PDB file of C-alpha atoms in Angstrom:
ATOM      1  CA  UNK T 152       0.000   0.000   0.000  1.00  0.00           C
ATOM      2  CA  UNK T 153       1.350   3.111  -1.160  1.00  0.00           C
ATOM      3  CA  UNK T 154       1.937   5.601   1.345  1.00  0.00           C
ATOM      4  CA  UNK T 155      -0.202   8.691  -0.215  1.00  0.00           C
ATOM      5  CA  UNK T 156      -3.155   6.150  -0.151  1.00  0.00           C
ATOM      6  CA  UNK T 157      -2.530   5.203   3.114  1.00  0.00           C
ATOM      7  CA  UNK T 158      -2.544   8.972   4.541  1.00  0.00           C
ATOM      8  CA  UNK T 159      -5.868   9.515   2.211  1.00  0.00           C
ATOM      9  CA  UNK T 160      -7.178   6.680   3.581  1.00  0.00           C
ATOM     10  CA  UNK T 161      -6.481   7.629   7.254  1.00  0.00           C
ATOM     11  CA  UNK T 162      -8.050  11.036   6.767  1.00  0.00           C
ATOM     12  CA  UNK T 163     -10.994   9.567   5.785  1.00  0.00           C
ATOM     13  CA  UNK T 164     -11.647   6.753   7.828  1.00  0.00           C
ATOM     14  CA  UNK T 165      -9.010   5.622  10.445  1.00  0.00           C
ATOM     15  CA  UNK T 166      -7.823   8.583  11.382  1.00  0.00           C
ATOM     16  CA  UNK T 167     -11.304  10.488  12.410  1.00  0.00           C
ATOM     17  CA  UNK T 168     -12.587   7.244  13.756  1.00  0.00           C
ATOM     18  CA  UNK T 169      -9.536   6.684  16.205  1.00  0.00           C
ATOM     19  CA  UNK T 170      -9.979  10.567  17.390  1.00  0.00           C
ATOM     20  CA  UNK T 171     -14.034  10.089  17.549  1.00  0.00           C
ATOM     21  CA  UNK T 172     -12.980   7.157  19.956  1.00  0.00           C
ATOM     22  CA  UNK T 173     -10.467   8.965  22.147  1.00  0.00           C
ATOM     23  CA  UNK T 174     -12.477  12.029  22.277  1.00  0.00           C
ATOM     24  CA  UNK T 175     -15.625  10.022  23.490  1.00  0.00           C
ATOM     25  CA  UNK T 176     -13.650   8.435  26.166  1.00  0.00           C
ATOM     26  CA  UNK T 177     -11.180  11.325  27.211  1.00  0.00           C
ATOM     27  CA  UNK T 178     -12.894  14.288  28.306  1.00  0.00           C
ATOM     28  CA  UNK T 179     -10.826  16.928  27.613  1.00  0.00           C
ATOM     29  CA  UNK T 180     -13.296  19.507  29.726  1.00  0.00           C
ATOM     30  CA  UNK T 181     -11.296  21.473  32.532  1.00  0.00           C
ATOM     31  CA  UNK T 182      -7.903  19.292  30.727  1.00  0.00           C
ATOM     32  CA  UNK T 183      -4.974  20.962  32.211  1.00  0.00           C
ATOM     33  CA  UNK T 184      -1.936  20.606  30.464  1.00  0.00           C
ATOM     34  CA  UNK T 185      -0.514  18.339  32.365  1.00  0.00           C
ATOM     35  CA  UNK T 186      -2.572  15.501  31.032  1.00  0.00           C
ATOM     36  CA  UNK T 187      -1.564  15.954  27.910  1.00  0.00           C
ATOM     37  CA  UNK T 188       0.954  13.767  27.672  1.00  0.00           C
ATOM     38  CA  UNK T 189      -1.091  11.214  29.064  1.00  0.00           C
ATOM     39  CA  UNK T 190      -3.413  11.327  26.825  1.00  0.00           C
ATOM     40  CA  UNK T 191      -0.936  11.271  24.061  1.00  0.00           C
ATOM     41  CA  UNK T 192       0.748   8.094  25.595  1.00  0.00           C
ATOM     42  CA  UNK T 193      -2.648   6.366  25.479  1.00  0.00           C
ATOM     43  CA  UNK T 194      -3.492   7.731  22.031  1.00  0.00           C
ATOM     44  CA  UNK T 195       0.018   5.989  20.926  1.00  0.00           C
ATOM     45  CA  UNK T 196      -0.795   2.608  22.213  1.00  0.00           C
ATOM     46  CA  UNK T 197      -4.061   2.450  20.840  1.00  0.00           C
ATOM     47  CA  UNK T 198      -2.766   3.070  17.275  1.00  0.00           C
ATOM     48  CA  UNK T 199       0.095   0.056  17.450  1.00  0.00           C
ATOM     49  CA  UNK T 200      -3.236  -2.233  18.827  1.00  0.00           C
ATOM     50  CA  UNK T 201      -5.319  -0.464  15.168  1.00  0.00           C
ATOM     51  CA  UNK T 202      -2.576  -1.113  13.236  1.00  0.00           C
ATOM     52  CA  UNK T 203      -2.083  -4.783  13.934  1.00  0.00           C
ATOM     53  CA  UNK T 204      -5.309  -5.258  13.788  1.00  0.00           C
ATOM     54  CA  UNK T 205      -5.659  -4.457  10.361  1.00  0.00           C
ATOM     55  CA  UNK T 206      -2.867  -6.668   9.249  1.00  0.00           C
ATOM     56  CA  UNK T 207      -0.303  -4.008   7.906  1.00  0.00           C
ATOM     57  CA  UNK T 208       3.060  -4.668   7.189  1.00  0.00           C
ATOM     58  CA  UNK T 209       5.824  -3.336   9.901  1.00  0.00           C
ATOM     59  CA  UNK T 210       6.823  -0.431   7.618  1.00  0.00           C
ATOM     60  CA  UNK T 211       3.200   0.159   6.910  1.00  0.00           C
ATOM     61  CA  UNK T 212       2.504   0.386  10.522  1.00  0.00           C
ATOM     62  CA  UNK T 213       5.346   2.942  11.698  1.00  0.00           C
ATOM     63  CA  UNK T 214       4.177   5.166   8.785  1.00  0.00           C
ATOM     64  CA  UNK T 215       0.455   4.631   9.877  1.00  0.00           C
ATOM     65  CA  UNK T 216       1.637   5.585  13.510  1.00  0.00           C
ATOM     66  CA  UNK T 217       3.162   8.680  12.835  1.00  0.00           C
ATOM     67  CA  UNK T 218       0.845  10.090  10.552  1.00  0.00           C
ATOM     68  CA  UNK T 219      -1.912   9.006  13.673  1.00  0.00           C
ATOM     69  CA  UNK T 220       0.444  10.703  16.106  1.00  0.00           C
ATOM     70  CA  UNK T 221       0.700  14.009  14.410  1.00  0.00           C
ATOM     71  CA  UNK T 222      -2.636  14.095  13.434  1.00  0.00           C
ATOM     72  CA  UNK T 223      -4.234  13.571  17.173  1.00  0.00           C
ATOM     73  CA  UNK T 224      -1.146  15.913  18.301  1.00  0.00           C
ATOM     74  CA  UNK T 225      -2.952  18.817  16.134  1.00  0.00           C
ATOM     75  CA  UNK T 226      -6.432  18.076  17.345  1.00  0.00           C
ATOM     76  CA  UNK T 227      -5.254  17.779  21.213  1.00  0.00           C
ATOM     77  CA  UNK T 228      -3.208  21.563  20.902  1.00  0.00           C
ATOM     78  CA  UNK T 229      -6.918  22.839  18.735  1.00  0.00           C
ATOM     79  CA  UNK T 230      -9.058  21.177  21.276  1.00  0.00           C
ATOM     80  CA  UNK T 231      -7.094  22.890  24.384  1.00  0.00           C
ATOM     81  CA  UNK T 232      -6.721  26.290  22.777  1.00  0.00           C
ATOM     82  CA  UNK T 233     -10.261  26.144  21.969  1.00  0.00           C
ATOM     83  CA  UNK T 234     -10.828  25.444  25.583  1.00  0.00           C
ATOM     84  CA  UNK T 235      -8.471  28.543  26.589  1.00  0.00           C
ATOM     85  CA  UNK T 236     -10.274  30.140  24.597  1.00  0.00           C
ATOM     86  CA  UNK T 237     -13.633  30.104  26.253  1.00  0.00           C
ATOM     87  CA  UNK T 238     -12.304  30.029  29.542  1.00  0.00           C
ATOM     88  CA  UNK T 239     -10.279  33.651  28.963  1.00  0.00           C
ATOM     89  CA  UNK T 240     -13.511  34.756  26.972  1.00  0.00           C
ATOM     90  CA  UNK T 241     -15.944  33.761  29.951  1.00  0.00           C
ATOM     91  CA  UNK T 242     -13.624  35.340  32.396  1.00  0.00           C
ATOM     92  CA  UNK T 243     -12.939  38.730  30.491  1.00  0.00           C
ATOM     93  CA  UNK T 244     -17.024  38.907  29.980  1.00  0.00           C
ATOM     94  CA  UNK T 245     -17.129  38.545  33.912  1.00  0.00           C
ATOM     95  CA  UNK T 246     -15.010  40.849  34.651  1.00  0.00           C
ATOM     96  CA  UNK T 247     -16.124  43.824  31.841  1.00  0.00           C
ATOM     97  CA  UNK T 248     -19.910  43.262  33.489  1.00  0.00           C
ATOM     98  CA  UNK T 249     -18.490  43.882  37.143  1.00  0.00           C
ATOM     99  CA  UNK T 250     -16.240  46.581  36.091  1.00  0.00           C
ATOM    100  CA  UNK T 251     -19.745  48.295  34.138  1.00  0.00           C
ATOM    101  CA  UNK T 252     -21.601  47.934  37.464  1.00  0.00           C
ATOM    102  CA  UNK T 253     -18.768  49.693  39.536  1.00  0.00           C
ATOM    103  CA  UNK T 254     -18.802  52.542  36.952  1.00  0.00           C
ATOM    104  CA  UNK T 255     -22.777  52.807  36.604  1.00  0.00           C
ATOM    105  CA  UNK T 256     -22.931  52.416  40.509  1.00  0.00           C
ATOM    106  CA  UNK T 257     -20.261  54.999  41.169  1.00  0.00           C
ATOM    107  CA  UNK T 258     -22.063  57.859  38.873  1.00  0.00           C
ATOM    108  CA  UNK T 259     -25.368  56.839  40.216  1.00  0.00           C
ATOM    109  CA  UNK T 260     -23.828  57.766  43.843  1.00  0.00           C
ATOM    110  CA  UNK T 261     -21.722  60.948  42.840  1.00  0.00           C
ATOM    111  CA  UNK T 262     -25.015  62.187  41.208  1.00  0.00           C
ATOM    112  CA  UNK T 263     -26.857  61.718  44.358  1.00  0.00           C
ATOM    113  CA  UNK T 264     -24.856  63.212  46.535  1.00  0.00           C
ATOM    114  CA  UNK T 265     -24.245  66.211  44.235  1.00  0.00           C
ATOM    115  CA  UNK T 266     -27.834  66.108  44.506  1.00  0.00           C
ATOM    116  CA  UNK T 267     -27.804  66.081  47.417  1.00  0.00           C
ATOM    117  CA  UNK T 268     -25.379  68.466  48.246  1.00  0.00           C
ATOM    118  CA  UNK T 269     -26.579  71.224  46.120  1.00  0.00           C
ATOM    119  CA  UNK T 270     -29.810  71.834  47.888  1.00  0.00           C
ATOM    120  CA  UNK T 271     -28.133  72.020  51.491  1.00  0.00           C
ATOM    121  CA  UNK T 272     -25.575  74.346  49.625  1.00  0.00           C
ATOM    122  CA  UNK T 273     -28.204  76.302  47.740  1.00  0.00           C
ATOM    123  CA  UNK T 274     -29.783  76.960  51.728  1.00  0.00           C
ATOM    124  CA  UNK T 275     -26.368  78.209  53.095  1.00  0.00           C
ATOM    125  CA  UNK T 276     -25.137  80.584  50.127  1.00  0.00           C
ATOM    126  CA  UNK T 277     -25.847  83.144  48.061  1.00  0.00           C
ATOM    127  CA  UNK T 278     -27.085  82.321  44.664  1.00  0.00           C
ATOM    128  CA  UNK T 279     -24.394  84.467  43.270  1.00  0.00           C
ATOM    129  CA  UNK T 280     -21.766  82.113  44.558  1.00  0.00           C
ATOM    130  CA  UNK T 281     -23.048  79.240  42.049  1.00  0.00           C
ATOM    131  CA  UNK T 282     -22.982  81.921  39.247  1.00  0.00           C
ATOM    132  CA  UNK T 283     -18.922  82.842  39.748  1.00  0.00           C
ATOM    133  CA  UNK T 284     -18.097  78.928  40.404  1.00  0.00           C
ATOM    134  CA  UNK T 285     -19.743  78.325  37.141  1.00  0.00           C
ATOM    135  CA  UNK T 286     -17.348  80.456  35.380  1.00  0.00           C
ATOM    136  CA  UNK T 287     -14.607  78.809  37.380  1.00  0.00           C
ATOM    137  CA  UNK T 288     -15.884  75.226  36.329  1.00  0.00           C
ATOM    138  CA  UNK T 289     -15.896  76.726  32.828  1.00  0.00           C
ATOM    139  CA  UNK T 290     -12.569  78.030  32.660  1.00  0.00           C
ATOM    140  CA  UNK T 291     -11.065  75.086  34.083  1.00  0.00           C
ATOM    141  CA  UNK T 292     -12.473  72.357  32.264  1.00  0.00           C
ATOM    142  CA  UNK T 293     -11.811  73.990  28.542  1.00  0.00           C
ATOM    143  CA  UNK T 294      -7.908  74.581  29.579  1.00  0.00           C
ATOM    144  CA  UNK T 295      -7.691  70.935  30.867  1.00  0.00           C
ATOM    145  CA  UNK T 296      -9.692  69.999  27.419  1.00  0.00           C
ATOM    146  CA  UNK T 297      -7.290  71.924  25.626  1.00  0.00           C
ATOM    147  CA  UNK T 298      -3.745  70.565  27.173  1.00  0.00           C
ATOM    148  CA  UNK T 299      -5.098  67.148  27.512  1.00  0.00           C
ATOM    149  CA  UNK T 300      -2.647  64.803  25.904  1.00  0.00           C
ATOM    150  CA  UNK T 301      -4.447  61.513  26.235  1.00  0.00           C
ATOM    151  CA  UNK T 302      -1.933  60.274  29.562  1.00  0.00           C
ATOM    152  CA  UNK T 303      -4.630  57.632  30.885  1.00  0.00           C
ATOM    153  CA  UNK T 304      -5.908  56.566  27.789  1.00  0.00           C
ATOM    154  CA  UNK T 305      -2.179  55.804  26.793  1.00  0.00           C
ATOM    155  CA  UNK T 306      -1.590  53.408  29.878  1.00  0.00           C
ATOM    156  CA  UNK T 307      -4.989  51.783  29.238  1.00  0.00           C
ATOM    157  CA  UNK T 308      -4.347  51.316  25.559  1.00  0.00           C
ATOM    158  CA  UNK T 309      -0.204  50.599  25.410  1.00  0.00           C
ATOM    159  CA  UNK T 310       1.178  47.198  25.838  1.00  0.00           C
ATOM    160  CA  UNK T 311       4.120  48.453  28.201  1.00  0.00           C
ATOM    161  CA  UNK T 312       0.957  49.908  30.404  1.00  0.00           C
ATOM    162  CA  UNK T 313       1.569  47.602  33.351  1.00  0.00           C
ATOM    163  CA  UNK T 314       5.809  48.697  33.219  1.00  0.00           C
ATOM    164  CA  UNK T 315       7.094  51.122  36.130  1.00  0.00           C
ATOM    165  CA  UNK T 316       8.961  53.350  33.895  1.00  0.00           C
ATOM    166  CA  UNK T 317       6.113  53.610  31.775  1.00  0.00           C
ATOM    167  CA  UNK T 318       4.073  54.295  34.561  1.00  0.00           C
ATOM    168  CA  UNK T 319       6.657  57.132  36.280  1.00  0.00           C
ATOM    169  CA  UNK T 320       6.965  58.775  32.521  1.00  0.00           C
ATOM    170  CA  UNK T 321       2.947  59.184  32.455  1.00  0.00           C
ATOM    171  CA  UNK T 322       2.710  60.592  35.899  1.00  0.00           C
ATOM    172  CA  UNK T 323       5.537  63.022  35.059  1.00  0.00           C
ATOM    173  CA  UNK T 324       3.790  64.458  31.863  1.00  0.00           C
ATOM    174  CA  UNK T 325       0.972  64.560  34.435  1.00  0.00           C
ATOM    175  CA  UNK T 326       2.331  66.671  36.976  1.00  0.00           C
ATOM    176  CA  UNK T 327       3.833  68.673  34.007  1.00  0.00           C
ATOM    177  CA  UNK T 328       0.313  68.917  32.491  1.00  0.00           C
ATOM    178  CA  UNK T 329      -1.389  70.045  35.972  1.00  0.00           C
ATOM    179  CA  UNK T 330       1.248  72.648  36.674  1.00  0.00           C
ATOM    180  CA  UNK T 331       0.642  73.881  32.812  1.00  0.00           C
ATOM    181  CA  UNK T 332      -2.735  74.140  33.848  1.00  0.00           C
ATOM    182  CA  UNK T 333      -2.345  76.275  36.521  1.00  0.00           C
ATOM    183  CA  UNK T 334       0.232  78.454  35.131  1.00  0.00           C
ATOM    184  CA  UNK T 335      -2.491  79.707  32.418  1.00  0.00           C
ATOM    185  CA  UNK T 336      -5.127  80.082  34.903  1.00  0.00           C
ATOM    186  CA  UNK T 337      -3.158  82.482  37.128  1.00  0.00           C
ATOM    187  CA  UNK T 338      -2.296  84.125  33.127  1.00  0.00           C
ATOM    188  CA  UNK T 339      -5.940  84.323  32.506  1.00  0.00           C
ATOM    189  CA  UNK T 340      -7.531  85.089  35.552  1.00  0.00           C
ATOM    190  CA  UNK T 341      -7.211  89.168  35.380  1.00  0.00           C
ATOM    191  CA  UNK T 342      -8.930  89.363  31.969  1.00  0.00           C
ATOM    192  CA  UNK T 343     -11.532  86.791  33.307  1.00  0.00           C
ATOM    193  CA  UNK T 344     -12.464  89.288  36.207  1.00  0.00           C
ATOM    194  CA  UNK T 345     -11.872  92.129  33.520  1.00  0.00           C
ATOM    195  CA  UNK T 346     -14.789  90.290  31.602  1.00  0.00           C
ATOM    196  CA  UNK T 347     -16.860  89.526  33.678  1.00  0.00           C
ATOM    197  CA  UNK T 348     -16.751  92.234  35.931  1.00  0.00           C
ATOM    198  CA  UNK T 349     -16.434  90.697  38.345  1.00  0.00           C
ATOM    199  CA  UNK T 350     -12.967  91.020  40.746  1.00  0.00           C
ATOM    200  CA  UNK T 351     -12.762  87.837  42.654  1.00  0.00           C
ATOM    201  CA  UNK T 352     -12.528  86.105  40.368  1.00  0.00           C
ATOM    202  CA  UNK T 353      -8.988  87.200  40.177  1.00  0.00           C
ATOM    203  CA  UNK T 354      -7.734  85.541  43.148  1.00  0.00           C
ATOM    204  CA  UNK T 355     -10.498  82.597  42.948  1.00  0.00           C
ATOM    205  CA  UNK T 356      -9.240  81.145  39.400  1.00  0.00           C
ATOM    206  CA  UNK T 357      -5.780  80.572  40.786  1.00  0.00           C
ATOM    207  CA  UNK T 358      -6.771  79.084  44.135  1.00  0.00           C
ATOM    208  CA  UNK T 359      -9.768  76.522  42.518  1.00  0.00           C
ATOM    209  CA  UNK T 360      -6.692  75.825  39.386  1.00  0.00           C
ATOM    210  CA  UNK T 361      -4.554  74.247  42.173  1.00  0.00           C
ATOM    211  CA  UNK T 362      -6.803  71.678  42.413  1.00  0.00           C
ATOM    212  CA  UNK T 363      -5.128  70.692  38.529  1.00  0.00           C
ATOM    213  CA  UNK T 364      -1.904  70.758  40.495  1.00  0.00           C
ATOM    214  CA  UNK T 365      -3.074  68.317  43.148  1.00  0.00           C
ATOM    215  CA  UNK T 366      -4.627  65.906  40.361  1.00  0.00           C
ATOM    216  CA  UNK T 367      -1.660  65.859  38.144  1.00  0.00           C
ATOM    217  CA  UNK T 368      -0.162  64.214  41.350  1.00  0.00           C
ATOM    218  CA  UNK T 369      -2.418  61.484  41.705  1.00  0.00           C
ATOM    219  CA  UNK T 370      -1.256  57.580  41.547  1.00  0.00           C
ATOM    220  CA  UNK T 371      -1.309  56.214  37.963  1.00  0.00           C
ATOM    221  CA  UNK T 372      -2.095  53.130  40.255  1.00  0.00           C
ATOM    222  CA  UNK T 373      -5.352  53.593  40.096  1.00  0.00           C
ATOM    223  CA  UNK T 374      -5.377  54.241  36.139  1.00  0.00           C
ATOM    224  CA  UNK T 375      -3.309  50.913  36.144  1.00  0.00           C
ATOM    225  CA  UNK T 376      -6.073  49.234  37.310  1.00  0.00           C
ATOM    226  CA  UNK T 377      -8.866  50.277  34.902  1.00  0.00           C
ATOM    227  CA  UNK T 378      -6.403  48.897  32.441  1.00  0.00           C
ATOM    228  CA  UNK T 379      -6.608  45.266  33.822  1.00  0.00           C
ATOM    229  CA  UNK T 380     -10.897  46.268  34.737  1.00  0.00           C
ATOM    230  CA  UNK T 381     -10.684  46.519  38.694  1.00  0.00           C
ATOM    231  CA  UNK T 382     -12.559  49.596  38.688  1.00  0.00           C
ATOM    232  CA  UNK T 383     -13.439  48.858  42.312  1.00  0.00           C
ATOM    233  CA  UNK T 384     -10.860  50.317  43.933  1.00  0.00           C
ATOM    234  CA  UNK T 385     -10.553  53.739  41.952  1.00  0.00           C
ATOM    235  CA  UNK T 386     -14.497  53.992  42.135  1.00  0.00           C
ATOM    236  CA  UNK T 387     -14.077  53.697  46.099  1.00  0.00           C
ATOM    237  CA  UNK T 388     -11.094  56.210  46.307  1.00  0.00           C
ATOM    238  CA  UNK T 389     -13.095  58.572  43.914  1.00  0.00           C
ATOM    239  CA  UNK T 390     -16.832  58.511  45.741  1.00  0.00           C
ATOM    240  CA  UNK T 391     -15.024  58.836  49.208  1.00  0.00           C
ATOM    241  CA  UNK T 392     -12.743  61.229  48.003  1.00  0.00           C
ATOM    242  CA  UNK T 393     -15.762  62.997  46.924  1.00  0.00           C
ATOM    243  CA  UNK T 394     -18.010  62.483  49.499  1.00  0.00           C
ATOM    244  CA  UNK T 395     -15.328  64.179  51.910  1.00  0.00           C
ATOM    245  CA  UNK T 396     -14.839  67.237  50.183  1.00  0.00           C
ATOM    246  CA  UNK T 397     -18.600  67.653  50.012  1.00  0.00           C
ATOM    247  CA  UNK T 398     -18.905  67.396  53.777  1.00  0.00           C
ATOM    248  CA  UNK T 399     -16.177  69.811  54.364  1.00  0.00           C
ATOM    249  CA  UNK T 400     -17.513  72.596  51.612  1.00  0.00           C
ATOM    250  CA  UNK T 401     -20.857  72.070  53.653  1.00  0.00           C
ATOM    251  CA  UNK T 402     -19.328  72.134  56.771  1.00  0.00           C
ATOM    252  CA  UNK T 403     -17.435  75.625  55.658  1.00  0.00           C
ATOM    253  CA  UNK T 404     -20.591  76.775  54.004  1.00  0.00           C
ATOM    254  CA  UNK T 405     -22.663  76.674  57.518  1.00  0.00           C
ATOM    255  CA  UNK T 406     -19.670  78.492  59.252  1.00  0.00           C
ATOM    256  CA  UNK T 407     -18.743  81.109  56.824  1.00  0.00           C
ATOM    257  CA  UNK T 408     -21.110  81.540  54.254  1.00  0.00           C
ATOM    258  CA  UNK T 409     -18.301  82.381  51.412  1.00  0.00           C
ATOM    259  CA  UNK T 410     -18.064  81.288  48.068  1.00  0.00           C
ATOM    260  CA  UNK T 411     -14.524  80.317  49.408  1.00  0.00           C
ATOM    261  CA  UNK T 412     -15.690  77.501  51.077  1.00  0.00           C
ATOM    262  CA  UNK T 413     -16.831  75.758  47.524  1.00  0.00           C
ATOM    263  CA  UNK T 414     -13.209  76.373  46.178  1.00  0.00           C
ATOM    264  CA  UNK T 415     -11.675  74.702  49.773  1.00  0.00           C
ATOM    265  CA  UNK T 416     -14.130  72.088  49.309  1.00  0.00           C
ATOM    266  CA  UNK T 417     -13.047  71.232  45.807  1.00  0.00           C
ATOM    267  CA  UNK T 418      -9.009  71.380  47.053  1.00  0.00           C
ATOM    268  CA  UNK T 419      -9.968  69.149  49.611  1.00  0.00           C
ATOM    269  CA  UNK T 420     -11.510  66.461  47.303  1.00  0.00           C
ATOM    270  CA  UNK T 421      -8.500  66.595  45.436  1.00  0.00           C
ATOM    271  CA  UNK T 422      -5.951  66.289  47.659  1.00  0.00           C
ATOM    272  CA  UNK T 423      -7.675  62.599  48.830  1.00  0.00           C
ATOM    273  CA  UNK T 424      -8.389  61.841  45.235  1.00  0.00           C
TER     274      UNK T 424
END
């Protein structure tokens, strides 16, 4: 028997009926790799007993067993990466569902106690004080639009994410970036108050833009770990963080009834952040 009509006939017949057998009686379900190799072994065995049972020659019988033993060799490395495969998929699904439900739970508490906090707030102040911290809000949030250079989404997104010297270079261009900030606050502020008629805002825009300062020093930790989805812990640090600074810019509101105590509130949050 030639030995191109042997492998033909193998793939047909032999071959998938040998595997159909193994893979019937081997249950390659939670496999670990270890048992491999035994199943090999047995898978070896069982194709000397099918070749002497069909009453091949000696020659015809190596040749038989290695084509066998390279053939289930390929199916037992598809069948385990296959099995990988679901188990990384089923785990990754797990853990993108818990990560959503730490990020939907976290807004759904920050908006509450914003909530929250704004009608307490809106008791102790003057409504004119929400009107100058809107500017400030304003202000700030365009410059930090503007000199955003896309540090977090670079340690989510890069390979060398996890690396320490990655890690140190992004929180350097972030303490660079939050300094930046402040720098053209304390430029801008005069022709802010100059606009808007409105003088305190003058030395208010340079005080609340420290707060960029004090978050261009936060962890890249925490940024670390949305990369690998534990969103737990920086959801924690974040609504705690936040949750203090709101008691304190309360707790300033009731005694001094300034706008200054929604700009120490805000520091305050950041410094913990």
């Amino acid at each position: 028997m030639a030995p191109v009509s042997i492998e033909r006939a193998l793939s047909k017949g032999l071959g998938h009926l040998l595997l159909q057998v193994l893979y019937s009686r081997l249950s390659l379900k939670g496999l670990q790799c270890s048992g491999v190799g035994h199943i090999f072994a047995i898978a070896t065995v069982s194709c000397a007993q099918v070749t002497e049972s069909f009453g091949f020659q000696k020659q015809e019988r190596r040749h038989i067993k290695d084509y066998l033993r390279v053939t289930i060799r390929k199916q037992l490395a598809l069948a385990l990466q296959k099995l990988n495969h679901a188990r990384t998929g089923d785990e990754l699904r797990y853990r993108a569902l818990r990560a959503s439900a730490w990020t939907v739970g976290g807004n759904l508490t920050s908006v509450a106690i914003r909530l929250g906090s704004n009608l307490v707030l809106t008791r102790l102040l003057f409504p004119e004080a929400f009107g100058i911290m809107a500017i400030v809000q304003a202000i700030m949030v365009g410059i930090a639009l503007l000199t955003d250079v896309g540090i977090e989404p670079a340690i989510i997104q890069n390979k060398r994410g996890h690396e320490p010297v990655f890690l140190n270079t992004a929180w350097t261009m972030q303490a660079i970036q939050g300094t930046l900030i402040w720098l053209i606050v304390c430029g801008l502020a005069p022709f802010v108050a100059s606009l808007y008629d409105q003088p305190i805002l003058a030395s208010l825009l340079p005080v609340a833009a420290l707060g960029a300062v004090l978050g261009g020093l936060s962890s890249t930790k925490l940024v670390a770990a949305s990369r690998v989805l534990n969103i737990k812990k920086r959801v924690l640090i974040e609504v705690s963080s936040y949750s203090l600074g709101i008691l304190l810019t309360i707790l300033l509101a009731w005694i001094y009834e300034s706008i200054w105590s929604l700009v120490c509130g805000g520091l305050i949050g950041a410094l913990f952040c």
